Each structure stands twice: as C-alpha cells, then as structure tokens.
C-alpha cells in the first residue's frame, strides 16, 4: 500500500516521521476521514473546511483546497488500485524543540492514508448501548477532530471489539451526546432529533449532510439537550459517520427497533445514494 507523505508517494513500510514532531509529543494534530466512490472523494470541500478550521485553532499555518487535495486522492486511487476507499488525511504540527511552542507551526507533517472499502455500504445494522464513561468536554470552544482521542479509545475498550455494537456517550450533565466514532439521530412521530453542538459533540460532516437532506425532504428536525429517556421512546435510531455512512440501530438496551426497515432511515439513505450517483456526472 502507498500513502502520501509530505509531497511524495511512498510505500507504507518506508514512511517515517520525526520523534520531535509536536503531533507526537503533544498531540497537536488534526485529521479527517472520508470516502471515495469510484475514485471520487465525497464531501471533500466540507471536510477540508473543517480541517482548515482545526489547523487554525491549533496554530498550524497551513490551508488546503480541493484543487490541491483532489489530484492526490485520485493518484492514490490509481496507484493502489482502490477506487472505493477510506481516506484519512492527517496533519500534525511538525518538528519543534521539546517544550510547548507559542509561535505558529509553519512546516506541518502531512499524511494521506488509504485502505479499501466496499463501493457503497448497505444499511448495516448495529446494536446501541449507553456508555458508563462520560464524554469529555472540548479543550477549546468547539470539539476538534484532533489527535486527543483517548476518550474515544477508552469507550471502545468499555464495549469491546464487536463491530456491530456502538456506544453512546452522555455528557457529565447526563445529556445525550454522540457515539464513539459517530453522531447520533433518532426519530419519533415523524420528527428527527439529534443532540445540539452545545453538548460538546463533533459537528460531523455526515451529520451536517443528513440535516441538510432532512430539510430538503420536509422532515422536521429538532436539535437540543435530551436525556436518555428520549431514546427509549424513539421509533427509529441511527448513527452517522463518513466511513460507515448511515447505520440504523436494530436494538437499544434490549429494546428492538426497526433498524434498516425504518421509514426515515430509508428515506435519508436514498438521498445519500442519489448524491453518490451524482459524483459520476
């Protein structure tokens, strides 16, 4: 497998970064994960906008545009023979002296990874459980998709390695937050609900896409502060992220749910499929 590292395409076995990179020493780095379908990146502009915002927050003096990144992704798809793939773009602060730095980082380390995925994941169901571990609060005004990922890793350890199970974080105040690697949605009597950004969740790119598609489909949406009890009354529930797309929940805390038979899930998934098909136009 080949990856992109600081302007070059290199085999993964030969890729190396400095131990003095402040992404390693202090966790100063931002990443984005997205999918390609038939060699074309989905929602790339939105992912780069969030990436650039995070880099600015961390004091990393670098900005990326679709015109710069799209050809790199296309070349990775060609070299690795992976038109349908997982892409992770990782930008860390770069080399610095030991000790915290207040000046801007002007020479970051840029890595773009790739691995295979199926062309379009069907509506694969999962079981959802409430985590005992609470969601940590963002380190700044809003949650960054940063290298500080141990809250997520610890939550995954709590529920175990089963890929068909997702944990739901509560905030320290007891409000519904998000999944371990996903955003959370549920429906009740035709209304779509999701936790507000004020809970400290990541403003997921697929989350934003779903909210937009719901609006275009005439589905009422309510963002807010909700307790766990709201999920026990839900008609449908699903998770979203950029790699797994839309993930319907068939079981929540021993309660059966319609999963991939849910009307709103299926309606939104059709919108997702339609937008994927337009990548080829």
CSV table of C-alpha atoms in Angstrom, one decimal:
chain,number,residue,atom,x,y,z
A,1,UNK,CA,0.0,0.0,0.0
A,2,UNK,CA,1.2,3.5,-0.9
A,3,UNK,CA,0.5,6.7,1.1
A,4,UNK,CA,1.2,10.4,0.6
A,5,UNK,CA,3.8,11.9,2.9
A,6,UNK,CA,5.0,15.5,2.7
A,7,UNK,CA,4.7,15.8,-1.0
A,8,UNK,CA,5.7,12.2,-2.0
A,9,UNK,CA,4.0,8.9,-2.6
A,10,UNK,CA,5.8,6.3,-0.5
A,11,UNK,CA,5.2,2.7,0.4
A,12,UNK,CA,3.8,2.4,3.9
A,13,UNK,CA,6.8,0.3,5.1
A,14,UNK,CA,9.1,3.2,4.3
A,15,UNK,CA,7.0,6.0,5.7
A,16,UNK,CA,8.6,7.8,8.7
A,17,UNK,CA,8.1,11.0,10.8
A,18,UNK,CA,10.4,12.7,13.3
A,19,UNK,CA,10.0,11.8,17.0
A,20,UNK,CA,10.3,15.6,17.5
A,21,UNK,CA,7.0,16.2,15.7
A,22,UNK,CA,4.7,18.0,18.1
A,23,UNK,CA,1.9,15.9,16.8
A,24,UNK,CA,3.6,13.0,18.5
A,25,UNK,CA,5.0,14.9,21.5
A,26,UNK,CA,1.9,17.0,22.4
A,27,UNK,CA,-0.9,15.7,20.3
A,28,UNK,CA,-1.0,18.8,18.1
A,29,UNK,CA,-2.7,17.5,15.0
A,30,UNK,CA,-6.0,17.3,13.1
A,31,UNK,CA,-7.3,14.5,10.9
A,32,UNK,CA,-10.2,14.0,8.6
A,33,UNK,CA,-11.7,10.7,7.3
A,34,UNK,CA,-13.7,10.5,4.2
A,35,UNK,CA,-14.7,8.0,1.5
A,36,UNK,CA,-14.1,7.8,-2.2
A,37,UNK,CA,-16.6,6.2,-4.5
A,38,UNK,CA,-15.4,5.2,-8.0
A,39,UNK,CA,-12.2,7.2,-7.4
A,40,UNK,CA,-14.1,10.4,-6.4
A,41,UNK,CA,-13.9,11.9,-2.8
A,42,UNK,CA,-17.3,12.6,-1.2
A,43,UNK,CA,-17.9,15.9,0.6
A,44,UNK,CA,-14.2,16.8,0.2
A,45,UNK,CA,-14.9,20.6,0.3
A,46,UNK,CA,-16.7,20.2,3.7
A,47,UNK,CA,-14.0,18.0,5.2
A,48,UNK,CA,-11.3,20.4,4.2
A,49,UNK,CA,-13.2,23.4,5.6
A,50,UNK,CA,-13.4,21.7,9.0
A,51,UNK,CA,-9.7,20.6,8.7
A,52,UNK,CA,-8.6,24.1,8.0
A,53,UNK,CA,-10.6,25.5,10.9
A,54,UNK,CA,-9.0,23.0,13.2
A,55,UNK,CA,-5.5,23.8,12.0
A,56,UNK,CA,-6.1,27.5,12.6
A,57,UNK,CA,-7.3,26.7,16.1
A,58,UNK,CA,-4.1,24.7,16.8
A,59,UNK,CA,-1.8,27.4,15.3
A,60,UNK,CA,-0.7,25.3,12.3
A,61,UNK,CA,-0.1,27.7,9.4
A,62,UNK,CA,-1.4,25.6,6.6
A,63,UNK,CA,-4.6,25.6,4.5
A,64,UNK,CA,-5.8,23.0,2.0
A,65,UNK,CA,-8.0,23.4,-1.0
A,66,UNK,CA,-10.0,20.8,-3.0
A,67,UNK,CA,-7.9,21.7,-6.1
A,68,UNK,CA,-4.7,20.6,-4.2
A,69,UNK,CA,-6.0,17.5,-2.5
A,70,UNK,CA,-8.3,16.0,-5.1
A,71,UNK,CA,-5.5,15.1,-7.5
A,72,UNK,CA,-3.5,13.5,-4.7
A,73,UNK,CA,-6.5,11.3,-3.8
A,74,UNK,CA,-7.0,10.4,-7.4
A,75,UNK,CA,-3.4,9.4,-7.7
A,76,UNK,CA,-3.6,7.2,-4.6
A,77,UNK,CA,-6.7,5.5,-6.0
A,78,UNK,CA,-4.8,4.8,-9.2
A,79,UNK,CA,-1.5,3.6,-7.6
A,80,UNK,CA,-3.2,1.4,-5.0
A,81,UNK,CA,-6.0,0.3,-7.4
A,82,UNK,CA,-8.7,1.3,-4.9
A,83,UNK,CA,-11.4,3.4,-6.5
A,84,UNK,CA,-13.7,2.7,-3.4
A,85,UNK,CA,-11.7,3.5,-0.3
A,86,UNK,CA,-11.2,5.0,3.1
A,87,UNK,CA,-9.1,8.2,3.1
A,88,UNK,CA,-7.5,9.6,6.2
A,89,UNK,CA,-5.9,13.0,6.0
A,90,UNK,CA,-3.6,13.6,8.9
A,91,UNK,CA,-1.9,17.0,9.5
A,92,UNK,CA,0.4,17.4,12.6
A,93,UNK,CA,2.3,20.4,13.8
A,94,UNK,CA,5.7,19.3,12.6
A,95,UNK,CA,9.1,19.3,14.1
A,96,UNK,CA,9.9,21.5,17.1
A,97,UNK,CA,12.0,21.7,20.2
A,98,UNK,CA,10.9,19.8,23.3
A,99,UNK,CA,8.6,22.2,25.2
A,100,UNK,CA,5.4,24.0,24.4
A,101,UNK,CA,5.5,26.4,21.5
A,102,UNK,CA,3.5,29.6,21.2
A,103,UNK,CA,4.6,30.6,17.7
A,104,UNK,CA,2.8,29.3,14.6
A,105,UNK,CA,3.8,26.0,13.2
A,106,UNK,CA,4.9,26.7,9.7
A,107,UNK,CA,6.1,23.3,8.4
A,108,UNK,CA,3.5,20.7,9.3
A,109,UNK,CA,3.6,16.9,8.6
A,110,UNK,CA,1.0,16.0,6.0
A,111,UNK,CA,0.0,12.3,5.5
A,112,UNK,CA,-2.8,10.9,3.4
A,113,UNK,CA,-3.6,7.2,4.1
A,114,UNK,CA,-5.8,4.9,2.1
A,115,UNK,CA,-7.4,1.5,2.6
A,116,UNK,CA,-10.1,-0.5,0.7
A,117,UNK,CA,-13.8,-0.2,1.4
A,118,UNK,CA,-16.8,-1.7,-0.5
A,119,UNK,CA,-18.4,0.6,-3.1
A,120,UNK,CA,-21.4,1.6,-1.0
A,121,UNK,CA,-22.1,0.1,2.3
A,122,UNK,CA,-25.7,-1.3,2.6
A,123,UNK,CA,-27.7,-0.3,5.6
A,124,UNK,CA,-25.8,-2.4,8.1
A,125,UNK,CA,-27.4,-2.5,11.4
A,126,UNK,CA,-25.9,-2.1,14.9
A,127,UNK,CA,-26.8,-2.5,18.5
A,128,UNK,CA,-26.6,0.6,20.6
A,129,UNK,CA,-25.7,0.8,24.3
A,130,UNK,CA,-25.3,3.7,26.8
A,131,UNK,CA,-21.7,4.0,27.9
A,132,UNK,CA,-20.7,4.3,31.6
A,133,UNK,CA,-17.8,6.5,30.6
A,134,UNK,CA,-18.9,10.1,30.1
A,135,UNK,CA,-18.0,12.3,27.1
A,136,UNK,CA,-15.1,14.6,27.9
A,137,UNK,CA,-15.5,18.3,27.3
A,138,UNK,CA,-13.9,20.0,24.3
A,139,UNK,CA,-10.5,21.6,25.1
A,140,UNK,CA,-11.4,24.8,23.3
A,141,UNK,CA,-14.7,26.4,22.2
A,142,UNK,CA,-15.8,23.5,19.9
A,143,UNK,CA,-14.7,19.9,19.5
A,144,UNK,CA,-11.8,19.4,17.1
A,145,UNK,CA,-11.2,16.1,15.2
A,146,UNK,CA,-7.8,16.0,16.9
A,147,UNK,CA,-5.1,13.6,18.0
A,148,UNK,CA,-6.5,13.8,21.5
A,149,UNK,CA,-8.6,10.6,21.1
A,150,UNK,CA,-8.3,8.6,24.3
A,151,UNK,CA,-11.8,9.3,25.5
A,152,UNK,CA,-13.0,7.5,22.3
A,153,UNK,CA,-10.4,4.7,22.7
A,154,UNK,CA,-11.4,4.1,26.3
A,155,UNK,CA,-15.1,4.0,25.4
A,156,UNK,CA,-14.3,1.4,22.7
A,157,UNK,CA,-12.5,-0.7,25.3
A,158,UNK,CA,-15.6,-0.5,27.5
A,159,UNK,CA,-17.9,-2.1,24.9
A,160,UNK,CA,-15.3,-4.4,23.4
A,161,UNK,CA,-14.3,-5.2,19.8
A,162,UNK,CA,-17.7,-6.2,18.4
A,163,UNK,CA,-18.0,-4.2,15.2
A,164,UNK,CA,-21.8,-4.5,15.3
A,165,UNK,CA,-22.1,-2.5,18.6
A,166,UNK,CA,-21.8,1.2,19.1
A,167,UNK,CA,-21.6,3.0,22.4
A,168,UNK,CA,-23.5,6.3,23.2
A,169,UNK,CA,-21.8,8.9,25.3
A,170,UNK,CA,-23.7,11.0,27.8
A,171,UNK,CA,-22.3,14.4,28.9
A,172,UNK,CA,-21.3,14.8,32.5
A,173,UNK,CA,-24.7,16.5,33.0
A,174,UNK,CA,-26.4,13.4,31.7
A,175,UNK,CA,-27.4,14.7,28.2
A,176,UNK,CA,-27.2,12.5,25.1
A,177,UNK,CA,-24.0,13.4,23.2
A,178,UNK,CA,-22.7,11.1,20.4
A,179,UNK,CA,-21.4,7.7,19.5
A,180,UNK,CA,-17.8,6.6,20.0
A,181,UNK,CA,-17.0,7.4,16.4
A,182,UNK,CA,-20.3,8.7,15.1
A,183,UNK,CA,-23.1,11.2,15.5
A,184,UNK,CA,-26.5,10.1,16.9
A,185,UNK,CA,-30.0,10.6,15.4
A,186,UNK,CA,-33.4,9.2,16.3
A,187,UNK,CA,-37.0,9.7,15.1
A,188,UNK,CA,-40.3,10.0,17.0
A,189,UNK,CA,-43.6,10.5,15.2
A,190,UNK,CA,-42.0,11.7,12.0
A,191,UNK,CA,-39.6,14.2,13.7
A,192,UNK,CA,-35.9,13.8,13.5
A,193,UNK,CA,-33.9,14.5,16.7
A,194,UNK,CA,-30.1,14.9,17.3
A,195,UNK,CA,-28.0,16.4,20.2
A,196,UNK,CA,-27.1,20.0,19.8
A,197,UNK,CA,-23.5,21.2,19.3
A,198,UNK,CA,-23.8,22.8,22.7
A,199,UNK,CA,-23.3,19.3,24.2
A,200,UNK,CA,-19.7,19.4,23.0
A,201,UNK,CA,-20.1,16.9,20.2
A,202,UNK,CA,-18.1,16.8,17.0
A,203,UNK,CA,-20.0,18.6,14.2
A,204,UNK,CA,-19.8,15.6,11.9
A,205,UNK,CA,-19.7,16.2,8.1
A,206,UNK,CA,-22.2,13.4,7.5
A,207,UNK,CA,-24.3,14.9,10.4
A,208,UNK,CA,-24.4,18.2,8.6
A,209,UNK,CA,-25.2,16.4,5.3
A,210,UNK,CA,-28.1,14.5,6.9
A,211,UNK,CA,-29.5,17.7,8.5
A,212,UNK,CA,-29.5,19.3,5.0
A,213,UNK,CA,-31.1,16.3,3.3
A,214,UNK,CA,-33.8,16.1,6.0
A,215,UNK,CA,-34.6,19.8,5.4
A,216,UNK,CA,-34.9,19.2,1.7
A,217,UNK,CA,-37.1,16.1,2.3
A,218,UNK,CA,-39.5,18.0,4.5
A,219,UNK,CA,-38.6,16.1,7.7
A,220,UNK,CA,-38.8,18.3,10.8
A,221,UNK,CA,-35.6,18.4,12.8
A,222,UNK,CA,-35.0,19.3,16.4
A,223,UNK,CA,-31.5,19.8,17.9
A,224,UNK,CA,-31.3,20.2,21.6
A,225,UNK,CA,-30.4,18.8,25.0
A,226,UNK,CA,-32.0,15.4,25.5
A,227,UNK,CA,-31.9,12.8,28.2
A,228,UNK,CA,-31.5,9.0,27.7
A,229,UNK,CA,-35.3,8.6,28.2
A,230,UNK,CA,-35.8,10.1,24.7
A,231,UNK,CA,-34.1,7.1,23.1
A,232,UNK,CA,-36.4,4.7,25.0
A,233,UNK,CA,-39.4,6.3,23.3
A,234,UNK,CA,-37.8,6.5,19.8
A,235,UNK,CA,-39.5,5.0,16.7
A,236,UNK,CA,-36.1,4.8,14.9
A,237,UNK,CA,-32.5,5.4,15.7
A,238,UNK,CA,-29.3,5.6,13.6
A,239,UNK,CA,-25.7,6.7,13.7
A,240,UNK,CA,-23.7,8.6,11.0
A,241,UNK,CA,-20.1,8.9,10.1
A,242,UNK,CA,-18.2,9.5,6.9
A,243,UNK,CA,-16.9,5.9,6.6
A,244,UNK,CA,-19.9,3.9,7.7
A,245,UNK,CA,-22.4,6.4,6.2
A,246,UNK,CA,-25.9,5.8,7.8
A,247,UNK,CA,-26.0,3.0,10.4
A,248,UNK,CA,-29.5,2.0,11.6
A,249,UNK,CA,-30.0,0.7,15.1
A,250,UNK,CA,-31.9,-2.6,15.4
A,251,UNK,CA,-31.5,-2.9,19.2
A,252,UNK,CA,-31.1,-0.4,22.0
A,253,UNK,CA,-30.6,-1.6,25.6
A,254,UNK,CA,-32.6,-4.8,24.9
A,255,UNK,CA,-35.3,-2.9,23.1
A,256,UNK,CA,-36.0,-3.9,19.5
A,257,UNK,CA,-36.1,-1.2,16.8
A,258,UNK,CA,-36.9,-1.4,13.1
A,259,UNK,CA,-33.2,-0.9,12.0
A,260,UNK,CA,-32.9,-0.8,8.3
A,261,UNK,CA,-36.6,-1.1,7.8
A,262,UNK,CA,-37.2,2.4,9.4
A,263,UNK,CA,-39.0,4.8,7.1
A,264,UNK,CA,-36.9,7.8,7.8
A,265,UNK,CA,-33.7,5.9,7.7
A,266,UNK,CA,-34.6,4.5,4.3
A,267,UNK,CA,-35.7,7.9,3.0
A,268,UNK,CA,-32.4,9.5,4.0
A,269,UNK,CA,-30.3,6.7,2.7
A,270,UNK,CA,-32.0,7.1,-0.7
A,271,UNK,CA,-30.9,10.8,-0.6
A,272,UNK,CA,-27.4,9.6,0.3
A,273,UNK,CA,-27.3,7.2,-2.7
A,274,UNK,CA,-28.6,9.9,-5.0
A,275,UNK,CA,-25.8,12.2,-4.0
A,276,UNK,CA,-23.2,9.4,-4.5
A,277,UNK,CA,-24.5,8.8,-8.0
A,278,UNK,CA,-24.1,12.5,-8.9
A,279,UNK,CA,-20.4,12.2,-8.3
A,280,UNK,CA,-20.2,10.5,-11.7
A,281,UNK,CA,-21.8,13.3,-13.6
